[in-house]
Amino acid sequence: MALLMAQAMGSWKRQLHLWHRWLGIVLGLLVLLWFGSGIVMMYVPYPSLSEQERMQWLMPLDASQIKLSAWDAWQASGEPGIPGVVRLNSVAGRPAYHFKVDGRWTSVWADNGAALQVTGTIAKASAGSAAPGARAMSVDVVDLDQWTFGRVKEHRPLYRVAAVDAAGSVLYVSGRTGELVRDTTRSERAWNWAGSVIHWIYFTPLRTHGQPWRQVVMWSSGAAFLLVMLGMVLGIQRVRLRRRYAGGRRSPYRGWQAWHHWLGLGMGTLTLTWLFSGWLSVTPFDWLSSPGVTDKDRLAFAGGPLEPKDLSLSVAELVRTHTGLLELEWRRVDGRLYLSAFDRMRRRLFDAASGLVVTSIPEQTLLHAVRATRPDVPLLAAEMLGTGDSYYYSHHAEAAFPVLRVRFKLTDEATFYVDPAQGLLAGYADSNSKWNRWLFNGLHQLDFAAMVRARPAWDIMVASLCVLGAMLSATGLVLGWRRLRKRRPGNNAGAAVSRI
């Protein structure tokens, strides 16, 4: 009986070793690249066009060129209904209104009411401010390429403008509005190949198909989790703290095997949490999915959709009075119209009726507006925050303060964060997103508290751990490569059990 149990135990251990070995051979390189690319992503994010960049590159509005109101321009477009989003800025030196309805953009020139038809010439003009030193520009039209995933999809087709300049700029202009919507440089693209592309498996042929890409990320990270878990089980089995191996060693291994053994014991738990939280990033099986701030929430907060009288407002005088304005956006809060505007220095909110700057919308007005998102539901708490809490804070992205936090008495713990300076719903948290914040941001980015994420301490900690994780993966790859190259004369089960 004892012999049978020993044989069964030996067979079980052998299976664990085989699974760990071959999963490592198949996935070890990917795990190594995940660690390395994670360090790159700490400093070079996926390309995007920030508001600060738009502030530098947009051309100022010219009041003398604004001949039509937004309502006149909308009527000229021939589109039905009322737009949900309205903006006014300059495109190729001319003012243009941009209207968004059901996720679709329509643009009209503000000087003559004609439909804005994007051409290569307009694309070059819009991109030119972002590449002022370009000696030449070439334009082609794309629907999707390596650097245009994400929110710019609503602007497709895109005009891709390649500039001959020192930075190697490639700029993307909306085929619907003529606005610059994404910018990249040669350095940014190169680092992203070593960063986000590898880390997210963001290769165009795969990423074009959303669900297949999601399945690849989910199952590859899940298989890698199994790889590390098996390694942890085997590693713990082989370590001896009391009855040591020959020479007083706690590990039976030497050389690369010993490095892999001890690195696995030291980094295994953290590697498991990183792989698990990475698996969560694609919300597998819709687990911990959260709606965020929805269009329905924004409409309720606004106090209803924009009305013809809102769009009939003449803004030429406002632009004339406040020189240097780059963009206006129509914004309603609790039924009252405001204009959000920015110049090259800051963003401000104007009262549409008086044209005066609004430094902060009254708290009672904001509370009434937020209550409309969950009518007939009592509030649990409402307070103005001067600094961040666990679910709304600055780390990789900026968060505006002060902010009004409003919590509803609901089972899903619905919480809104409202920016009083801009009159918008700046954030949202519910029970699912709160769990996801700790299981993803906490575990994956070691983002647990303000003192932990303080830079550069956070950088040093995360980068050092990534290096150790990469060393763990690299030693496993060396052992796997040696195993593949070795010609075994027979199948020695005892020798197999002694190897990781």
Short mmCIF file of C-alpha atoms in Angstrom, two decimals:
data_model
loop_
_atom_site.label_atom_id
_atom_site.label_comp_id
_atom_site.label_asym_id
_atom_site.label_seq_id
_atom_site.Cartn_x
_atom_site.Cartn_y
_atom_site.Cartn_z
CA MET A 1 0.00 0.00 0.00
CA ALA A 2 2.79 2.39 0.92
CA LEU A 3 4.53 1.52 -2.33
CA LEU A 4 1.40 2.31 -4.34
CA MET A 5 1.00 5.64 -2.55
CA ALA A 6 4.63 6.50 -3.22
CA GLN A 7 4.21 5.63 -6.88
CA ALA A 8 1.04 7.74 -7.11
CA MET A 9 2.80 10.65 -5.40
CA GLY A 10 5.74 10.32 -7.75
CA SER A 11 3.43 10.27 -10.78
CA TRP A 12 1.55 13.32 -9.48
CA LYS A 13 4.77 15.26 -8.95
CA ARG A 14 5.98 14.31 -12.38
CA GLN A 15 2.78 15.65 -13.94
CA LEU A 16 3.21 18.92 -12.07
CA HIS A 17 6.78 19.20 -13.32
CA LEU A 18 5.76 18.44 -16.89
CA TRP A 19 2.97 21.00 -16.87
CA HIS A 20 5.22 23.64 -15.30
CA ARG A 21 8.05 22.89 -17.71
CA TRP A 22 6.03 23.02 -20.91
CA LEU A 23 3.89 25.97 -19.90
CA GLY A 24 7.16 27.75 -19.13
CA ILE A 25 8.62 26.86 -22.51
CA VAL A 26 5.47 28.12 -24.27
CA LEU A 27 4.71 31.21 -22.14
CA GLY A 28 8.02 32.09 -20.47
CA LEU A 29 9.08 34.61 -23.09
CA LEU A 30 5.69 36.34 -22.97
CA VAL A 31 5.86 36.65 -19.17
CA LEU A 32 9.40 38.05 -19.46
CA LEU A 33 8.20 40.62 -21.99
CA TRP A 34 5.28 41.55 -19.73
CA PHE A 35 7.70 42.47 -16.95
CA GLY A 36 9.96 44.49 -19.25
CA SER A 37 7.14 46.25 -21.06
CA GLY A 38 5.55 47.14 -17.73
CA ILE A 39 8.59 49.26 -16.88
CA VAL A 40 8.36 51.04 -20.23
CA MET A 41 4.65 51.78 -19.71
CA MET A 42 5.43 53.54 -16.43
CA TYR A 43 6.95 56.36 -18.49
CA VAL A 44 5.63 56.06 -22.05
CA PRO A 45 1.85 55.55 -22.26
CA TYR A 46 -0.08 54.62 -25.38
CA PRO A 47 -0.29 57.63 -27.74
CA SER A 48 -3.05 60.14 -27.08
CA LEU A 49 -3.72 63.83 -27.61
CA SER A 50 -3.84 65.62 -24.27
CA GLU A 51 -5.75 68.82 -23.55
CA GLN A 52 -2.44 70.54 -22.84
CA GLU A 53 -1.28 69.68 -26.35
CA ARG A 54 -4.54 70.94 -27.84
CA MET A 55 -4.06 74.17 -25.88
CA GLN A 56 -0.71 74.65 -27.57
CA TRP A 57 -1.72 73.64 -31.08
CA LEU A 58 -5.26 74.92 -31.69
CA MET A 59 -5.55 78.23 -33.51
CA PRO A 60 -7.43 81.06 -31.72
CA LEU A 61 -11.01 81.77 -32.72
CA ASP A 62 -11.59 84.92 -34.79
CA ALA A 63 -14.83 86.63 -33.71
CA SER A 64 -15.14 88.44 -37.06
CA GLN A 65 -15.40 85.09 -38.86
CA ILE A 66 -18.23 83.68 -36.72
CA LYS A 67 -21.26 84.57 -38.82
CA LEU A 68 -23.71 81.89 -37.69
CA SER A 69 -25.06 80.70 -34.37
CA ALA A 70 -24.76 77.03 -33.50
CA TRP A 71 -28.47 76.61 -34.20
CA ASP A 72 -28.17 78.12 -37.69
CA ALA A 73 -25.22 75.85 -38.41
CA TRP A 74 -27.11 72.81 -37.13
CA GLN A 75 -30.11 73.67 -39.28
CA ALA A 76 -27.80 74.07 -42.27
CA SER A 77 -26.44 70.56 -41.70
CA GLY A 78 -29.86 69.09 -42.44
CA GLU A 79 -29.52 66.59 -39.61
CA PRO A 80 -32.64 65.76 -37.55
CA GLY A 81 -33.08 66.21 -33.81
CA ILE A 82 -30.80 68.06 -31.41
CA PRO A 83 -27.09 67.33 -30.95
CA GLY A 84 -25.87 66.06 -27.60
CA VAL A 85 -22.43 67.67 -27.84
CA VAL A 86 -21.61 71.03 -29.46
CA ARG A 87 -18.13 72.54 -29.85
CA LEU A 88 -16.73 75.53 -31.68
CA ASN A 89 -13.06 75.81 -32.64
CA SER A 90 -10.83 76.63 -35.61
CA VAL A 91 -10.09 74.19 -38.39
CA ALA A 92 -7.52 75.24 -40.98
CA GLY A 93 -7.88 78.86 -39.88
CA ARG A 94 -11.69 78.94 -40.08
CA PRO A 95 -14.24 78.60 -37.24
CA ALA A 96 -16.29 75.42 -37.34
CA TYR A 97 -19.08 73.93 -35.26
CA HIS A 98 -18.82 70.26 -34.37
CA PHE A 99 -22.02 68.39 -33.46
CA LYS A 100 -22.25 64.91 -32.00
CA VAL A 101 -25.40 62.81 -32.18
CA ASP A 102 -25.53 59.15 -31.17
CA GLY A 103 -21.74 58.85 -31.36
CA ARG A 104 -21.52 60.40 -34.84
CA TRP A 105 -19.83 63.73 -35.59
CA THR A 106 -21.07 66.32 -38.09
CA SER A 107 -19.20 69.60 -38.71
CA VAL A 108 -20.31 72.87 -40.30
CA TRP A 109 -18.30 76.00 -41.10
CA ALA A 110 -19.31 78.86 -38.80
CA ASP A 111 -18.60 81.52 -41.44
CA ASN A 112 -20.91 80.32 -44.23
CA GLY A 113 -22.92 77.30 -42.98
CA ALA A 114 -21.46 74.89 -45.52
CA ALA A 115 -20.75 71.32 -44.51
CA LEU A 116 -17.12 70.78 -43.55
CA GLN A 117 -15.65 68.30 -46.00
CA VAL A 118 -12.24 67.11 -44.83
CA THR A 119 -9.55 67.01 -47.51
CA GLY A 120 -5.83 66.36 -47.55
CA THR A 121 -5.23 70.10 -47.56
CA ILE A 122 -7.35 70.61 -44.44
CA ALA A 123 -5.63 67.64 -42.77
CA LYS A 124 -2.20 69.16 -43.44
CA ALA A 125 -3.33 72.52 -42.07
CA SER A 126 -4.74 70.94 -38.89
CA ALA A 127 -1.63 68.85 -38.36
CA GLY A 128 0.79 71.64 -39.21
CA SER A 129 0.67 73.35 -35.82
CA ALA A 130 1.82 70.12 -34.14
CA ALA A 131 4.81 69.83 -36.49
CA PRO A 132 5.87 73.44 -37.11
CA GLY A 133 9.35 72.50 -38.29
CA ALA A 134 8.21 69.94 -40.86
CA ARG A 135 10.00 70.23 -44.19
CA ALA A 136 7.29 68.23 -45.95
CA MET A 137 4.09 66.32 -45.20
CA SER A 138 2.44 63.34 -46.84
CA VAL A 139 -1.18 62.35 -46.31
CA ASP A 140 -3.04 59.08 -46.62
CA VAL A 141 -6.43 57.90 -45.35
CA VAL A 142 -6.69 55.03 -42.86
CA ASP A 143 -9.52 53.46 -40.96
CA LEU A 144 -7.29 51.87 -38.35
CA ASP A 145 -3.59 51.40 -37.70
CA GLN A 146 -1.31 50.54 -34.79
CA TRP A 147 -1.75 53.90 -33.03
CA THR A 148 -5.45 54.64 -33.50
CA PHE A 149 -7.22 52.28 -31.14
CA GLY A 150 -9.47 53.77 -28.50
CA ARG A 151 -11.72 56.83 -28.59
CA VAL A 152 -10.57 58.12 -31.98
CA LYS A 153 -12.66 55.40 -33.63
CA GLU A 154 -15.60 57.83 -33.69
CA HIS A 155 -13.55 60.08 -36.00
CA ARG A 156 -12.85 57.44 -38.67
CA PRO A 157 -11.81 57.54 -41.40
CA LEU A 158 -8.63 59.25 -40.28
CA TYR A 159 -6.19 61.31 -42.29
CA ARG A 160 -2.70 60.15 -41.38
CA VAL A 161 -0.20 62.96 -41.85
CA ALA A 162 3.46 61.91 -41.85
CA ALA A 163 5.69 64.92 -41.23
CA VAL A 164 9.33 65.13 -42.24
CA ASP A 165 10.66 66.71 -39.05
CA ALA A 166 13.21 66.03 -36.34
CA ALA A 167 10.64 64.25 -34.14
CA GLY A 168 9.38 61.94 -36.89
CA SER A 169 5.82 63.05 -36.22
CA VAL A 170 2.85 61.07 -37.51
CA LEU A 171 -0.40 62.93 -36.84
CA TYR A 172 -4.00 61.85 -37.20
CA VAL A 173 -6.80 64.18 -38.28
CA SER A 174 -10.49 63.38 -37.96
CA GLY A 175 -12.15 62.56 -41.26
CA ARG A 176 -15.40 63.92 -39.83
CA THR A 177 -14.41 67.18 -38.09
CA GLY A 178 -10.99 68.06 -39.51
CA GLU A 179 -9.53 68.29 -35.99
CA LEU A 180 -6.21 66.86 -34.91
CA VAL A 181 -7.19 63.90 -32.71
CA ARG A 182 -3.94 62.00 -32.08
CA ASP A 183 -0.23 62.70 -32.29
CA THR A 184 2.78 60.40 -32.23
CA THR A 185 6.53 60.82 -32.54
CA ARG A 186 9.20 58.40 -33.69
CA SER A 187 10.46 57.93 -30.13
CA GLU A 188 6.96 57.44 -28.74
CA ARG A 189 6.13 54.80 -31.35
CA ALA A 190 9.40 52.95 -30.81
CA TRP A 191 9.00 52.83 -27.04
CA ASN A 192 5.38 51.71 -27.42
CA TRP A 193 6.48 48.70 -29.41
CA ALA A 194 8.52 47.78 -26.34
CA GLY A 195 5.73 48.87 -23.99
CA SER A 196 1.98 48.91 -24.55
CA VAL A 197 1.97 46.87 -27.78
CA ILE A 198 3.68 43.92 -26.12
CA HIS A 199 2.05 44.35 -22.73
CA TRP A 200 -1.50 44.46 -24.10
CA ILE A 201 -0.76 42.15 -27.07
CA TYR A 202 -1.87 45.19 -29.08
CA PHE A 203 -0.99 44.00 -32.57
CA THR A 204 -3.24 45.49 -35.23
CA PRO A 205 -4.40 42.26 -36.96
CA LEU A 206 -5.53 40.87 -33.59
CA ARG A 207 -6.69 44.07 -31.87
CA THR A 208 -8.91 44.93 -34.85
CA HIS A 209 -11.16 42.10 -33.67
CA GLY A 210 -12.21 43.03 -30.14
CA GLN A 211 -13.49 39.71 -28.80
CA PRO A 212 -10.70 37.48 -30.17
CA TRP A 213 -8.12 39.91 -28.74
CA ARG A 214 -9.89 39.88 -25.38
CA GLN A 215 -9.93 36.08 -25.35
CA VAL A 216 -6.21 35.91 -26.16
CA VAL A 217 -5.34 38.26 -23.29
CA MET A 218 -7.67 36.46 -20.89
CA TRP A 219 -6.49 32.92 -21.64
CA SER A 220 -2.78 33.73 -21.99
CA SER A 221 -2.73 35.50 -18.61
CA GLY A 222 -4.80 32.66 -17.12
CA ALA A 223 -2.37 30.04 -18.43
CA ALA A 224 0.57 32.09 -17.14
CA PHE A 225 -1.14 32.21 -13.73
CA LEU A 226 -1.32 28.38 -13.77
CA LEU A 227 2.37 28.24 -14.76
CA VAL A 228 3.45 30.32 -11.76
CA MET A 229 1.09 28.59 -9.36
CA LEU A 230 2.53 25.18 -10.30
CA GLY A 231 6.02 26.56 -9.89
CA MET A 232 5.16 27.84 -6.41
CA VAL A 233 3.82 24.42 -5.37
CA LEU A 234 6.92 22.67 -6.68
CA GLY A 235 9.27 25.23 -5.22
CA ILE A 236 7.76 24.99 -1.74
CA GLN A 237 7.90 21.18 -1.91
CA ARG A 238 11.62 21.20 -2.69
CA VAL A 239 12.82 23.72 -0.10
CA ARG A 240 14.09 22.37 3.22
CA LEU A 241 14.45 24.65 6.23
CA ARG A 242 15.27 21.99 8.87
CA ARG A 243 16.38 18.68 7.36
CA ARG A 244 18.68 20.24 4.82
CA TYR A 245 20.30 18.84 1.73
CA ALA A 246 23.96 17.89 1.50
CA GLY A 247 26.27 20.72 2.40
CA GLY A 248 23.59 22.42 4.49
CA ARG A 249 21.76 23.69 1.43
CA ARG A 250 18.06 24.49 1.67
CA SER A 251 17.52 23.95 -2.05
CA PRO A 252 18.53 20.83 -3.96
CA TYR A 253 19.45 22.90 -7.00
CA ARG A 254 22.60 24.61 -8.20
CA GLY A 255 23.38 27.25 -10.80
CA TRP A 256 20.50 28.44 -12.96
CA GLN A 257 18.11 26.03 -11.26
CA ALA A 258 18.93 27.45 -7.84
CA TRP A 259 18.44 31.02 -9.09
CA HIS A 260 15.07 30.02 -10.57
CA HIS A 261 14.07 28.22 -7.37
CA TRP A 262 14.82 31.11 -5.02
CA LEU A 263 13.51 33.82 -7.32
CA GLY A 264 10.32 31.80 -7.69
CA LEU A 265 9.89 31.53 -3.94
CA GLY A 266 10.62 35.24 -3.50
CA MET A 267 8.63 36.64 -6.44
CA GLY A 268 6.05 33.92 -6.97
CA THR A 269 3.27 35.41 -4.87
CA LEU A 270 3.67 38.89 -6.37
CA THR A 271 3.83 37.42 -9.88
CA LEU A 272 0.58 35.56 -9.21
CA THR A 273 -1.14 38.77 -8.12
CA TRP A 274 0.15 40.62 -11.19
CA LEU A 275 -1.09 37.91 -13.54
CA PHE A 276 -4.43 37.67 -11.77
CA SER A 277 -4.98 41.43 -11.87
CA GLY A 278 -3.88 41.55 -15.51
CA TRP A 279 -6.47 38.87 -16.22
CA LEU A 280 -9.06 41.10 -14.54
CA SER A 281 -8.18 44.03 -16.82
CA VAL A 282 -10.33 42.60 -19.62
CA THR A 283 -13.29 42.00 -17.24
CA PRO A 284 -13.44 38.23 -17.87
CA PHE A 285 -16.98 36.91 -18.08
CA ASP A 286 -18.11 40.51 -17.35
CA TRP A 287 -17.00 40.04 -13.75
CA LEU A 288 -16.67 43.37 -11.88
CA SER A 289 -17.82 45.33 -14.92
CA SER A 290 -19.08 48.84 -14.17
CA PRO A 291 -21.04 51.22 -16.42
CA GLY A 292 -19.13 54.32 -15.30
CA VAL A 293 -20.71 57.69 -16.08
CA THR A 294 -23.32 56.91 -18.73
CA ASP A 295 -24.94 59.16 -21.33
CA LYS A 296 -28.15 58.81 -19.34
CA ASP A 297 -26.37 60.12 -16.23
CA ARG A 298 -24.97 63.09 -18.14
CA LEU A 299 -28.37 63.93 -19.60
CA ALA A 300 -30.04 63.81 -16.18
CA PHE A 301 -27.26 65.92 -14.65
CA ALA A 302 -27.66 68.47 -17.44
CA GLY A 303 -31.36 68.80 -16.69
CA GLY A 304 -32.33 67.64 -20.16
CA PRO A 305 -30.91 67.91 -23.67
CA LEU A 306 -29.71 71.08 -25.32
CA GLU A 307 -32.54 73.21 -26.68
CA PRO A 308 -32.79 75.43 -29.77
CA LYS A 309 -32.55 78.53 -27.57
CA ASP A 310 -29.25 77.21 -26.16
CA LEU A 311 -27.80 76.83 -29.63
CA SER A 312 -29.21 80.17 -30.77
CA LEU A 313 -26.85 81.97 -28.41
CA SER A 314 -24.50 84.40 -30.16
CA VAL A 315 -20.93 83.71 -29.03
CA ALA A 316 -19.06 86.16 -31.26
CA GLU A 317 -19.11 88.87 -28.57
CA LEU A 318 -17.76 86.46 -25.96
CA VAL A 319 -14.91 85.49 -28.30
CA ARG A 320 -14.25 89.16 -29.07
CA THR A 321 -14.18 90.14 -25.39
CA HIS A 322 -11.98 87.28 -24.22
CA THR A 323 -9.23 87.28 -26.82
CA GLY A 324 -7.24 84.13 -27.35
CA LEU A 325 -10.07 81.65 -26.83
CA LEU A 326 -9.35 78.41 -28.64
CA GLU A 327 -12.56 76.45 -28.13
CA LEU A 328 -16.08 76.72 -26.73
CA GLU A 329 -18.21 73.79 -25.61
CA TRP A 330 -21.92 74.05 -24.78
CA ARG A 331 -22.62 72.58 -21.35
CA ARG A 332 -25.82 72.40 -19.30
CA VAL A 333 -25.98 71.88 -15.54
CA ASP A 334 -29.39 71.46 -13.87
CA GLY A 335 -31.09 73.13 -16.84
CA ARG A 336 -28.77 76.17 -16.98
CA LEU A 337 -26.45 76.77 -19.91
CA TYR A 338 -22.73 77.35 -19.51
CA LEU A 339 -19.88 77.58 -22.00
CA SER A 340 -16.68 75.74 -21.20
CA ALA A 341 -13.76 77.49 -22.86
CA PHE A 342 -9.99 77.31 -22.85
CA ASP A 343 -7.11 79.37 -24.09
CA ARG A 344 -3.40 78.57 -24.05
CA MET A 345 -3.23 78.82 -20.25
CA ARG A 346 -6.36 77.38 -18.65
CA ARG A 347 -9.94 76.19 -18.99
CA ARG A 348 -12.75 78.43 -17.71
CA LEU A 349 -16.52 78.25 -17.40
CA PHE A 350 -18.71 81.12 -18.61
CA ASP A 351 -22.32 81.75 -17.72
CA ALA A 352 -24.06 81.76 -21.09
CA ALA A 353 -26.64 84.36 -20.07
CA SER A 354 -24.25 86.97 -18.66
CA GLY A 355 -20.97 86.05 -20.31
CA LEU A 356 -19.25 86.26 -16.92
CA VAL A 357 -16.67 83.79 -15.67
CA VAL A 358 -18.06 81.25 -13.20
CA THR A 359 -15.35 80.20 -10.76
CA SER A 360 -17.49 77.49 -9.17
CA ILE A 361 -21.06 76.31 -9.60
CA PRO A 362 -22.93 76.47 -6.23
CA GLU A 363 -22.94 73.22 -4.30
CA GLN A 364 -26.72 73.17 -3.98
CA THR A 365 -27.08 73.45 -7.76
CA LEU A 366 -24.69 70.54 -8.25
CA LEU A 367 -26.50 68.45 -5.63
CA HIS A 368 -29.84 69.03 -7.32
CA ALA A 369 -28.32 68.08 -10.66
CA VAL A 370 -26.73 64.88 -9.30
CA ARG A 371 -29.94 63.82 -7.58
CA ALA A 372 -31.59 63.70 -11.00
CA THR A 373 -29.30 60.79 -11.96
CA ARG A 374 -30.95 58.60 -9.31
CA PRO A 375 -34.40 60.11 -8.73
CA ASP A 376 -36.28 59.07 -5.61
CA VAL A 377 -33.12 57.55 -4.10
CA PRO A 378 -31.95 59.13 -0.82
CA LEU A 379 -28.42 60.42 -0.46
CA LEU A 380 -26.07 58.70 1.92
CA ALA A 381 -23.57 61.58 2.02
CA ALA A 382 -22.39 64.62 0.08
CA GLU A 383 -19.14 66.42 0.79
CA MET A 384 -16.62 68.65 -0.94
CA LEU A 385 -13.16 67.09 -1.14
CA GLY A 386 -9.97 69.10 -1.37
CA THR A 387 -7.82 66.00 -1.92
CA GLY A 388 -8.41 62.59 -3.38
CA ASP A 389 -9.98 59.57 -1.75
CA SER A 390 -9.40 55.90 -2.59
CA TYR A 391 -11.42 56.03 -5.82
CA TYR A 392 -10.78 59.52 -7.21
CA TYR A 393 -7.22 60.77 -7.16
CA SER A 394 -4.25 61.79 -9.28
CA HIS A 395 -1.54 59.30 -10.19
CA HIS A 396 -1.11 58.54 -13.87
CA ALA A 397 -3.81 61.08 -14.82
CA GLU A 398 -4.78 64.41 -13.34
CA ALA A 399 -7.91 64.71 -11.21
CA ALA A 400 -9.51 68.11 -10.62
CA PHE A 401 -9.98 69.48 -7.09
CA PRO A 402 -12.00 70.51 -5.22
CA VAL A 403 -14.57 67.90 -6.17
CA LEU A 404 -18.04 67.19 -4.78
CA ARG A 405 -18.49 63.55 -3.76
CA VAL A 406 -22.11 62.39 -3.70
CA ARG A 407 -22.99 58.92 -2.46
CA PHE A 408 -26.41 57.34 -2.92
CA LYS A 409 -28.04 54.92 -0.54
CA LEU A 410 -28.03 52.01 -2.96
CA THR A 411 -26.83 48.42 -2.78
CA ASP A 412 -24.32 49.10 -5.56
CA GLU A 413 -22.83 52.00 -3.54
CA ALA A 414 -23.20 54.40 -6.49
CA THR A 415 -20.95 57.45 -5.99
CA PHE A 416 -20.47 60.45 -8.28
CA TYR A 417 -17.61 62.94 -8.28
CA VAL A 418 -18.61 66.37 -9.61
CA ASP A 419 -16.18 69.08 -10.75
CA PRO A 420 -17.73 72.41 -9.62
CA ALA A 421 -15.27 74.47 -11.67
CA GLN A 422 -16.30 72.81 -14.93
CA GLY A 423 -19.81 71.60 -14.13
CA LEU A 424 -19.36 67.99 -15.17
CA LEU A 425 -19.49 64.49 -13.76
CA ALA A 426 -15.77 63.85 -13.35
CA GLY A 427 -15.89 60.36 -11.89
CA TYR A 428 -18.02 57.45 -10.79
CA ALA A 429 -17.60 54.49 -8.46
CA ASP A 430 -19.82 51.59 -7.52
CA SER A 431 -19.25 48.32 -5.68
CA ASN A 432 -17.84 46.60 -8.78
CA SER A 433 -15.50 49.43 -9.73
CA LYS A 434 -14.33 49.68 -6.11
CA TRP A 435 -13.42 46.00 -6.07
CA ASN A 436 -11.74 46.41 -9.43
CA ARG A 437 -9.81 49.42 -8.14
CA TRP A 438 -8.19 47.30 -5.41
CA LEU A 439 -7.81 44.10 -7.41
CA PHE A 440 -6.44 45.82 -10.51
CA ASN A 441 -4.91 49.18 -9.58
CA GLY A 442 -3.88 47.88 -6.19
CA LEU A 443 -2.44 44.54 -7.20
CA HIS A 444 -1.27 45.35 -10.73
CA GLN A 445 0.20 48.81 -10.11
CA LEU A 446 0.85 48.46 -6.36
CA ASP A 447 -1.39 51.50 -6.02
CA PHE A 448 -2.79 51.06 -2.53
CA ALA A 449 -2.39 54.43 -0.83
CA ALA A 450 -1.05 57.93 -1.43
CA MET A 451 2.18 57.25 0.46
CA VAL A 452 2.82 54.13 -1.65
CA ARG A 453 2.21 55.79 -5.00
CA ALA A 454 4.34 58.86 -4.18
CA ARG A 455 6.98 59.32 -6.86
CA PRO A 456 9.85 58.51 -7.22
CA ALA A 457 9.46 55.92 -4.41
CA TRP A 458 6.71 54.16 -6.38
CA ASP A 459 8.88 54.08 -9.53
CA ILE A 460 11.84 52.56 -7.71
CA MET A 461 9.70 49.94 -6.00
CA VAL A 462 7.73 48.84 -9.07
CA ALA A 463 10.71 48.91 -11.45
CA SER A 464 12.85 46.88 -9.02
CA LEU A 465 10.15 44.24 -8.62
CA CYS A 466 9.69 44.08 -12.40
CA VAL A 467 13.43 43.47 -12.80
CA LEU A 468 13.28 40.62 -10.28
CA GLY A 469 10.25 39.19 -12.08
CA ALA A 470 12.11 39.42 -15.38
CA MET A 471 15.06 37.58 -13.82
CA LEU A 472 12.69 34.83 -12.66
CA SER A 473 11.33 34.49 -16.19
CA ALA A 474 14.79 34.64 -17.77
CA THR A 475 16.17 31.83 -15.59
CA GLY A 476 13.13 29.73 -16.49
CA LEU A 477 13.75 30.40 -20.18
CA VAL A 478 17.38 29.31 -19.86
CA LEU A 479 16.31 26.07 -18.20
CA GLY A 480 13.61 25.50 -20.80
CA TRP A 481 16.04 26.12 -23.65
CA ARG A 482 18.54 23.69 -22.14
CA ARG A 483 15.80 21.13 -21.78
CA LEU A 484 14.80 21.43 -25.42
CA ARG A 485 18.40 21.06 -26.56
CA LYS A 486 19.22 18.11 -24.35
CA ARG A 487 18.92 14.67 -25.86
CA ARG A 488 17.75 12.25 -23.25
CA PRO A 489 18.69 8.58 -23.78
CA GLY A 490 15.66 7.41 -21.81
CA ASN A 491 12.80 8.47 -19.66
CA ASN A 492 14.21 8.59 -16.14
CA ALA A 493 11.24 9.52 -13.99
CA GLY A 494 13.38 10.11 -10.92
CA ALA A 495 15.60 12.60 -12.74
CA ALA A 496 12.53 14.37 -14.13
CA VAL A 497 11.13 14.87 -10.66
CA SER A 498 14.36 16.49 -9.49
CA ARG A 499 14.17 19.20 -12.13
CA ILE A 500 12.02 22.35 -12.24
#
